[in-house]
Short mmCIF file of C-alpha atoms in Angstrom, two decimals:
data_model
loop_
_atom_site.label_atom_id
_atom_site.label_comp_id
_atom_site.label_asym_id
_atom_site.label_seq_id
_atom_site.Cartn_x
_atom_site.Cartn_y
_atom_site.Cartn_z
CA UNK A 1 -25.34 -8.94 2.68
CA UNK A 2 -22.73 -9.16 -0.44
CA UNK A 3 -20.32 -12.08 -0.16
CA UNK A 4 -16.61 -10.51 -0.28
CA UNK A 5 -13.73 -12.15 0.19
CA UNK A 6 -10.86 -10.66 3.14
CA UNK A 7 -8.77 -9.42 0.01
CA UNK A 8 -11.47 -7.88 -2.23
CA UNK A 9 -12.46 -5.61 1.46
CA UNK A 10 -8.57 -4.75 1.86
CA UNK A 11 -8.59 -3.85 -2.17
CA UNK A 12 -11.60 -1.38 -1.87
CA UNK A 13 -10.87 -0.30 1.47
CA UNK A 14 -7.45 1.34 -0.26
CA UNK A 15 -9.02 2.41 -3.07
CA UNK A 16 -11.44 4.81 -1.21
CA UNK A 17 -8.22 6.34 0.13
CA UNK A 18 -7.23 7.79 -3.25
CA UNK A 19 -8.91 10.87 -4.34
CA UNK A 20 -9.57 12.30 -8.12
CA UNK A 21 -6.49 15.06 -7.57
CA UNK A 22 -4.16 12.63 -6.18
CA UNK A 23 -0.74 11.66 -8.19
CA UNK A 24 0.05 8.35 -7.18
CA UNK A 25 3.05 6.40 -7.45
CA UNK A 26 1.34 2.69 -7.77
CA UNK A 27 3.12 -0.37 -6.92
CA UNK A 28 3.00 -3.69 -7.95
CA UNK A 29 0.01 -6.30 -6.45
CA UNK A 30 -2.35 -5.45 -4.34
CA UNK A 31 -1.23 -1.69 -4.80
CA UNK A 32 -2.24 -1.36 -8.39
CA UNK A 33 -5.13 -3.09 -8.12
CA UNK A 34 -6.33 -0.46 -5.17
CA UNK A 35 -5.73 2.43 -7.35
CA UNK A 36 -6.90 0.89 -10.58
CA UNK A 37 -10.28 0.25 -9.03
CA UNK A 38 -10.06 3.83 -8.24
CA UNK A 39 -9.83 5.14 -11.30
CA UNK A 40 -12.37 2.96 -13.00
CA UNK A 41 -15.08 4.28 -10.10
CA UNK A 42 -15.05 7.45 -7.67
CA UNK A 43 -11.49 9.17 -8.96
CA UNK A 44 -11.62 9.03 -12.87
CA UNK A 45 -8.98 12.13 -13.41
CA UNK A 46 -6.63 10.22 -10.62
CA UNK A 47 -2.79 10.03 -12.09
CA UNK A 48 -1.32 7.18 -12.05
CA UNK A 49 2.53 6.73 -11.98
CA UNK A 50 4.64 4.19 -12.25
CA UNK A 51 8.12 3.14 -11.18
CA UNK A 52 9.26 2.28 -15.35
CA UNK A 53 8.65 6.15 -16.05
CA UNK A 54 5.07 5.53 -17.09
CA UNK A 55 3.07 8.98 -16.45
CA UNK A 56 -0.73 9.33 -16.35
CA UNK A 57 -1.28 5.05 -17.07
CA UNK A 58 -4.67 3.73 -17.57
CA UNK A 59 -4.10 0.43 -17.68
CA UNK A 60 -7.20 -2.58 -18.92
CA UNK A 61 -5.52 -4.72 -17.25
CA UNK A 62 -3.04 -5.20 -13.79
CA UNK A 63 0.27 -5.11 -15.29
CA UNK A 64 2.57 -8.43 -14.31
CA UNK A 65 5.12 -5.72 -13.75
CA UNK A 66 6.24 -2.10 -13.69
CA UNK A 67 7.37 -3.18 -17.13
CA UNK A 68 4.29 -4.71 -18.77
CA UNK A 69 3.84 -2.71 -22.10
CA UNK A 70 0.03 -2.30 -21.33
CA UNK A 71 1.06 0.56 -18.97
CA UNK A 72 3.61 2.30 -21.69
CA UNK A 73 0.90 1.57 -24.27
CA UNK A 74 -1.74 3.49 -22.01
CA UNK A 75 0.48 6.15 -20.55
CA UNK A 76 0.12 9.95 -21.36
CA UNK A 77 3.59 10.02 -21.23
CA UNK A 78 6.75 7.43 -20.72
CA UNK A 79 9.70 9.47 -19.20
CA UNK A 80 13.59 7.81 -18.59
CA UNK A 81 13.92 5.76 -14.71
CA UNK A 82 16.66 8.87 -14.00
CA UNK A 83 13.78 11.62 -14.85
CA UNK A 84 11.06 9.75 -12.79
CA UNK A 85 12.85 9.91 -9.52
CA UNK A 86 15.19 12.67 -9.59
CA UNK A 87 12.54 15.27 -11.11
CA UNK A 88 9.21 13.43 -10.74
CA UNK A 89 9.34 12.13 -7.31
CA UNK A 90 12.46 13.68 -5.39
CA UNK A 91 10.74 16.70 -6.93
CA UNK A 92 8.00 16.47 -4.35
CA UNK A 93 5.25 15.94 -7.50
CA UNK A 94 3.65 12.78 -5.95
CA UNK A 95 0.96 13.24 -3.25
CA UNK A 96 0.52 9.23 -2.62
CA UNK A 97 2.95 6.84 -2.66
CA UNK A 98 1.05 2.97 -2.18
CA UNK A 99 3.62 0.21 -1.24
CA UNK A 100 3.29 -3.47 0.10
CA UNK A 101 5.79 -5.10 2.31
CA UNK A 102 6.99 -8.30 3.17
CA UNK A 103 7.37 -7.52 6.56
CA UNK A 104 5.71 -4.49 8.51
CA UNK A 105 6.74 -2.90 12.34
CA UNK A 106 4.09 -0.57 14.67
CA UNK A 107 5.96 2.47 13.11
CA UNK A 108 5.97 1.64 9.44
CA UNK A 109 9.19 0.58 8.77
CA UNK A 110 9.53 -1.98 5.93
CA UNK A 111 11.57 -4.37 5.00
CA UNK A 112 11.73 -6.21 1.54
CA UNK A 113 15.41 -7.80 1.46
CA UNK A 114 15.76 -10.49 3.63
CA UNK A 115 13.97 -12.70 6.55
CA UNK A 116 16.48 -13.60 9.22
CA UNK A 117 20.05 -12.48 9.10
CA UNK A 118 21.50 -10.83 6.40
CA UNK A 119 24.69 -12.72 5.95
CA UNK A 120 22.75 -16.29 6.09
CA UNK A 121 18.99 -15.04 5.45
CA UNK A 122 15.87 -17.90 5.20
CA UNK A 123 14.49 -15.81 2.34
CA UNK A 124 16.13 -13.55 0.42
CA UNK A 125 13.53 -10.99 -0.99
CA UNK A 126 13.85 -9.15 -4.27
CA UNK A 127 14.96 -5.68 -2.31
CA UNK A 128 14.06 -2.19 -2.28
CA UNK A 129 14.03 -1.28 -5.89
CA UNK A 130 12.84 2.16 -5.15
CA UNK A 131 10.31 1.73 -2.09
CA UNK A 132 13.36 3.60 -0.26
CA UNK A 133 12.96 6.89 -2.05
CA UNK A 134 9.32 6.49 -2.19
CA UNK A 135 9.03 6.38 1.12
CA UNK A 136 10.55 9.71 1.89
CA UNK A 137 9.95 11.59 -1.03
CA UNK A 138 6.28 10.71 -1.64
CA UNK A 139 3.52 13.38 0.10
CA UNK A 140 2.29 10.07 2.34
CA UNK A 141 2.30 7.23 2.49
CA UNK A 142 -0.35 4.17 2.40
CA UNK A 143 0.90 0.50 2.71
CA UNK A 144 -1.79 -2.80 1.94
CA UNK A 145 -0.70 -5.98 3.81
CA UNK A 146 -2.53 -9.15 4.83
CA UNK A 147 -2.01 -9.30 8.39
CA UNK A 148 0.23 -12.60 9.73
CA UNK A 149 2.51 -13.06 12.64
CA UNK A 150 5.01 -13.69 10.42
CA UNK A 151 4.35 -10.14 8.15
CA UNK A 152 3.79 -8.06 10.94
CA UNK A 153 6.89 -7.96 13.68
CA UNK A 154 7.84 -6.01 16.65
CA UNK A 155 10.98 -5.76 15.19
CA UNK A 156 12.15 -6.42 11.15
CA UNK A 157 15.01 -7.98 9.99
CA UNK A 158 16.12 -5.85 7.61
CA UNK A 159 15.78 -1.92 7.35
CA UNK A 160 14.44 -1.50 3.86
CA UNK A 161 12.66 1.36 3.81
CA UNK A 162 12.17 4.17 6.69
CA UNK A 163 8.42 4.51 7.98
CA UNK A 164 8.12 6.99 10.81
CA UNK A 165 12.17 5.04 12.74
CA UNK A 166 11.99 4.93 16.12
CA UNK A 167 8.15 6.62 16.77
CA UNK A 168 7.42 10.47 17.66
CA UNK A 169 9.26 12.85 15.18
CA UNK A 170 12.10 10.95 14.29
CA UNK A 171 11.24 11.67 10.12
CA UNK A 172 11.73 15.34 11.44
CA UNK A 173 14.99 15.07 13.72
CA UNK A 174 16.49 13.30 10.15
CA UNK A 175 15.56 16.23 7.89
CA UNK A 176 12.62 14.08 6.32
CA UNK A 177 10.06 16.54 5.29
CA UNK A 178 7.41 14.13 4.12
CA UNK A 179 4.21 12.26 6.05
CA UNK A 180 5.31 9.28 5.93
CA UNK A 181 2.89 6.58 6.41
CA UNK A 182 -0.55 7.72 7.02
CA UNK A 183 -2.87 4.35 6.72
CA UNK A 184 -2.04 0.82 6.68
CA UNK A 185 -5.24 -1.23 4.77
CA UNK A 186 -5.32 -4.79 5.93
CA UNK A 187 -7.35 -7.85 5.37
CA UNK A 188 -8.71 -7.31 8.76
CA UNK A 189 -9.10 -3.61 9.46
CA UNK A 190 -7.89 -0.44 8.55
CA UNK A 191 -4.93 1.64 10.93
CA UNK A 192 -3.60 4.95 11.18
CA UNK A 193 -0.45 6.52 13.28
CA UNK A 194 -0.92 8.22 16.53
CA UNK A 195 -0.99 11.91 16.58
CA UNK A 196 2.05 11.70 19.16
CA UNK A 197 3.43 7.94 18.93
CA UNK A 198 3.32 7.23 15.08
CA UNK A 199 2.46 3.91 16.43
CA UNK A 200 0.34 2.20 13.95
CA UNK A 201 -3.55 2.33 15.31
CA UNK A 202 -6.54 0.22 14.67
CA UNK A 203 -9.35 2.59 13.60
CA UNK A 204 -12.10 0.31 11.93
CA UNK A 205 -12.30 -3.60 11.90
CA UNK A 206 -13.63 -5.32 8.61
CA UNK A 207 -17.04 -7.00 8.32
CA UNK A 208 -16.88 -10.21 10.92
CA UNK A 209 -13.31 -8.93 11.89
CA UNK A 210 -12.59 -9.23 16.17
CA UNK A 211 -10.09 -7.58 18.25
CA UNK A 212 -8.99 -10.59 18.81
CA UNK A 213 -8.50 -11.95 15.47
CA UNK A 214 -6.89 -8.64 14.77
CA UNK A 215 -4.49 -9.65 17.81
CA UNK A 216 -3.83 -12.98 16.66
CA UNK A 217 -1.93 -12.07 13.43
CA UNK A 218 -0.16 -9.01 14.91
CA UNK A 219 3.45 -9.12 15.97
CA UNK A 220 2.98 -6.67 18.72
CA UNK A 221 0.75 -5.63 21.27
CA UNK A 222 -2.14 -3.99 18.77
CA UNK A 223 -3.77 -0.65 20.14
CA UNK A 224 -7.47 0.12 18.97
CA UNK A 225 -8.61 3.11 18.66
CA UNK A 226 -11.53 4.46 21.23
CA UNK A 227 -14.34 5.52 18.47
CA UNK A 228 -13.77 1.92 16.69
CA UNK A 229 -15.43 1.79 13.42
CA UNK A 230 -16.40 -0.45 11.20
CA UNK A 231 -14.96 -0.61 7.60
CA UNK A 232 -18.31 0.05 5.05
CA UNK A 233 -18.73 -3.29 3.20
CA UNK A 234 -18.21 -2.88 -0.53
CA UNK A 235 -20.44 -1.34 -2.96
CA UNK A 236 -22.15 -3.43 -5.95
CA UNK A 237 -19.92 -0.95 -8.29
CA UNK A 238 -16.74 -1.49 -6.29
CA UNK A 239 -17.01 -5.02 -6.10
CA UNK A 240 -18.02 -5.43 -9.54
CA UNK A 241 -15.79 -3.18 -10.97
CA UNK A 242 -12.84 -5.41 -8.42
CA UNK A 243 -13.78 -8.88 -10.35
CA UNK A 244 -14.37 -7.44 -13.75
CA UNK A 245 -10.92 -5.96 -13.61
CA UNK A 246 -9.22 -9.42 -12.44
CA UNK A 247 -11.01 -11.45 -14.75
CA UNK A 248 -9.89 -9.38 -17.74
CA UNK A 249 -6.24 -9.89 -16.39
CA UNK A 250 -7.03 -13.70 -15.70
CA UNK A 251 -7.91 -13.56 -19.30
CA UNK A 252 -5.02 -11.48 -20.81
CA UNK A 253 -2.36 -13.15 -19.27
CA UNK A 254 -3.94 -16.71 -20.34
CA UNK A 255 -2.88 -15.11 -23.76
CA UNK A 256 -6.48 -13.97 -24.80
CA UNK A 257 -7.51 -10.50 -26.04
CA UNK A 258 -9.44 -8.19 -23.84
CA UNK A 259 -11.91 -5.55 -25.33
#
């Protein structure tokens, strides 16, 4: 058996989500890494966006931001922040939209602002930017997250950006044409919304990965699904093409050249 690490499953595990049509608006972290890996294996024609205005990006290395010149320098096209989201992505021309979260609920609803009250928060996060308009204006939506009490909550503090609201077909009742989120990659396992509920779903644990360790770093009462999979381990390509791609950006951002 390959030796993989809970982060290099939940990298490859999103990457497989992504197809070779797919036009992806990529963020930043665990996000671009997914879809870079992509790109460099099963979905070579895949088009990468990014928030900056960079169209069609094919990056050597994960950008430290959305704006790190390598994805400008690598772009097919760089377009104004106005023209990305007003034509580009309010436009409906973005199939996947990939975002993280600093804290997740059952219906994916995330918020990125604050931990604990707004007025007098513990942490104040760096915001929305524009996960809000992503999250409604994107085809679907997939979300990576390492799974923690503390990351996962019945209930966030802060509405950042709207997942599928209260459950059922509240994205509908509110005029919201889009998916909305459709997977959720974890550490631990992989989980999609109910048919009905929206409720977030465990449909394959990782390698080594129990219902109760799934459990133990959920918020809420987890459901699993009743055909249970488990998550293929990663490929000798995957994996390799994973570490090659993070040691190149190790190396870059040491302030070395990369080939």
């Amino acid at each position: 058996m390959r030796d993989f690490t809970p982060n290099e499953m939940m990298t490859i595990a999103a990457a497989r989500a992504l197809s070779n049509d797919d036009v992806c608006f990529v963020g930043i972290g665990a996000p671009s890494a997914a879809c870079n890996v992509a790109r460099l294996t099963h979905a070579p024609d895949i088009t990468l966006i990014y928030e900056s205005g960079t169209i069609g990006t094919a990056p050597a290395v994960l950008p430290l931001s959305i704006g790190d010149g390598e994805l400008c320098e690598t772009a097919l096209s760089t377009v104004s922040v106005p023209e990305m989201f007003r034509y580009w992505l309010m436009g409906g021309r973005i199939s996947i939209g990939f975002l993280g979260a600093a804290q997740l609920d059952r219906f994916g609803n995330i918020n990125t602002t604050v931990i604990g009250d707004y007025s007098k928060p513990k942490v104040r996060l760096p915001g929305g930017g524009g996960a809000p308009e992503i999250a409604t204006s994107c085809g679907e939506i997939f979300i990576t997250l390492k799974q923690a009490q503390r990351s996962m909550v019945e209930r966030i503090d802060f509405f950042t950006s709207f997942g599928h609201g209260e459950g059922g077909d509240h994205r509908q009742r509110l005029g919201i044409t889009t998916k909305g989120p459709t997977l959720l990659i974890t550490d631990l396992a992989i989980w999609r919304p109910d048919a009905e509920t929206k409720e977030f779903t465990v449909t394959s644990l990782h390698r080594g990965v129990t219902r109760e360790m799934v459990q133990e770093t959920c918020g809420w009462n987890a459901r699993f699904a009743d055909d249970l999979g488990e998550t293929p381990e990663p490929t000798e390509l995957e994996l390799g093409t994973l570490r090659d791609l993070q040691a190149r950006t190790a190396a870059a951002h040491a302030g070395q050249k990369h080939g």
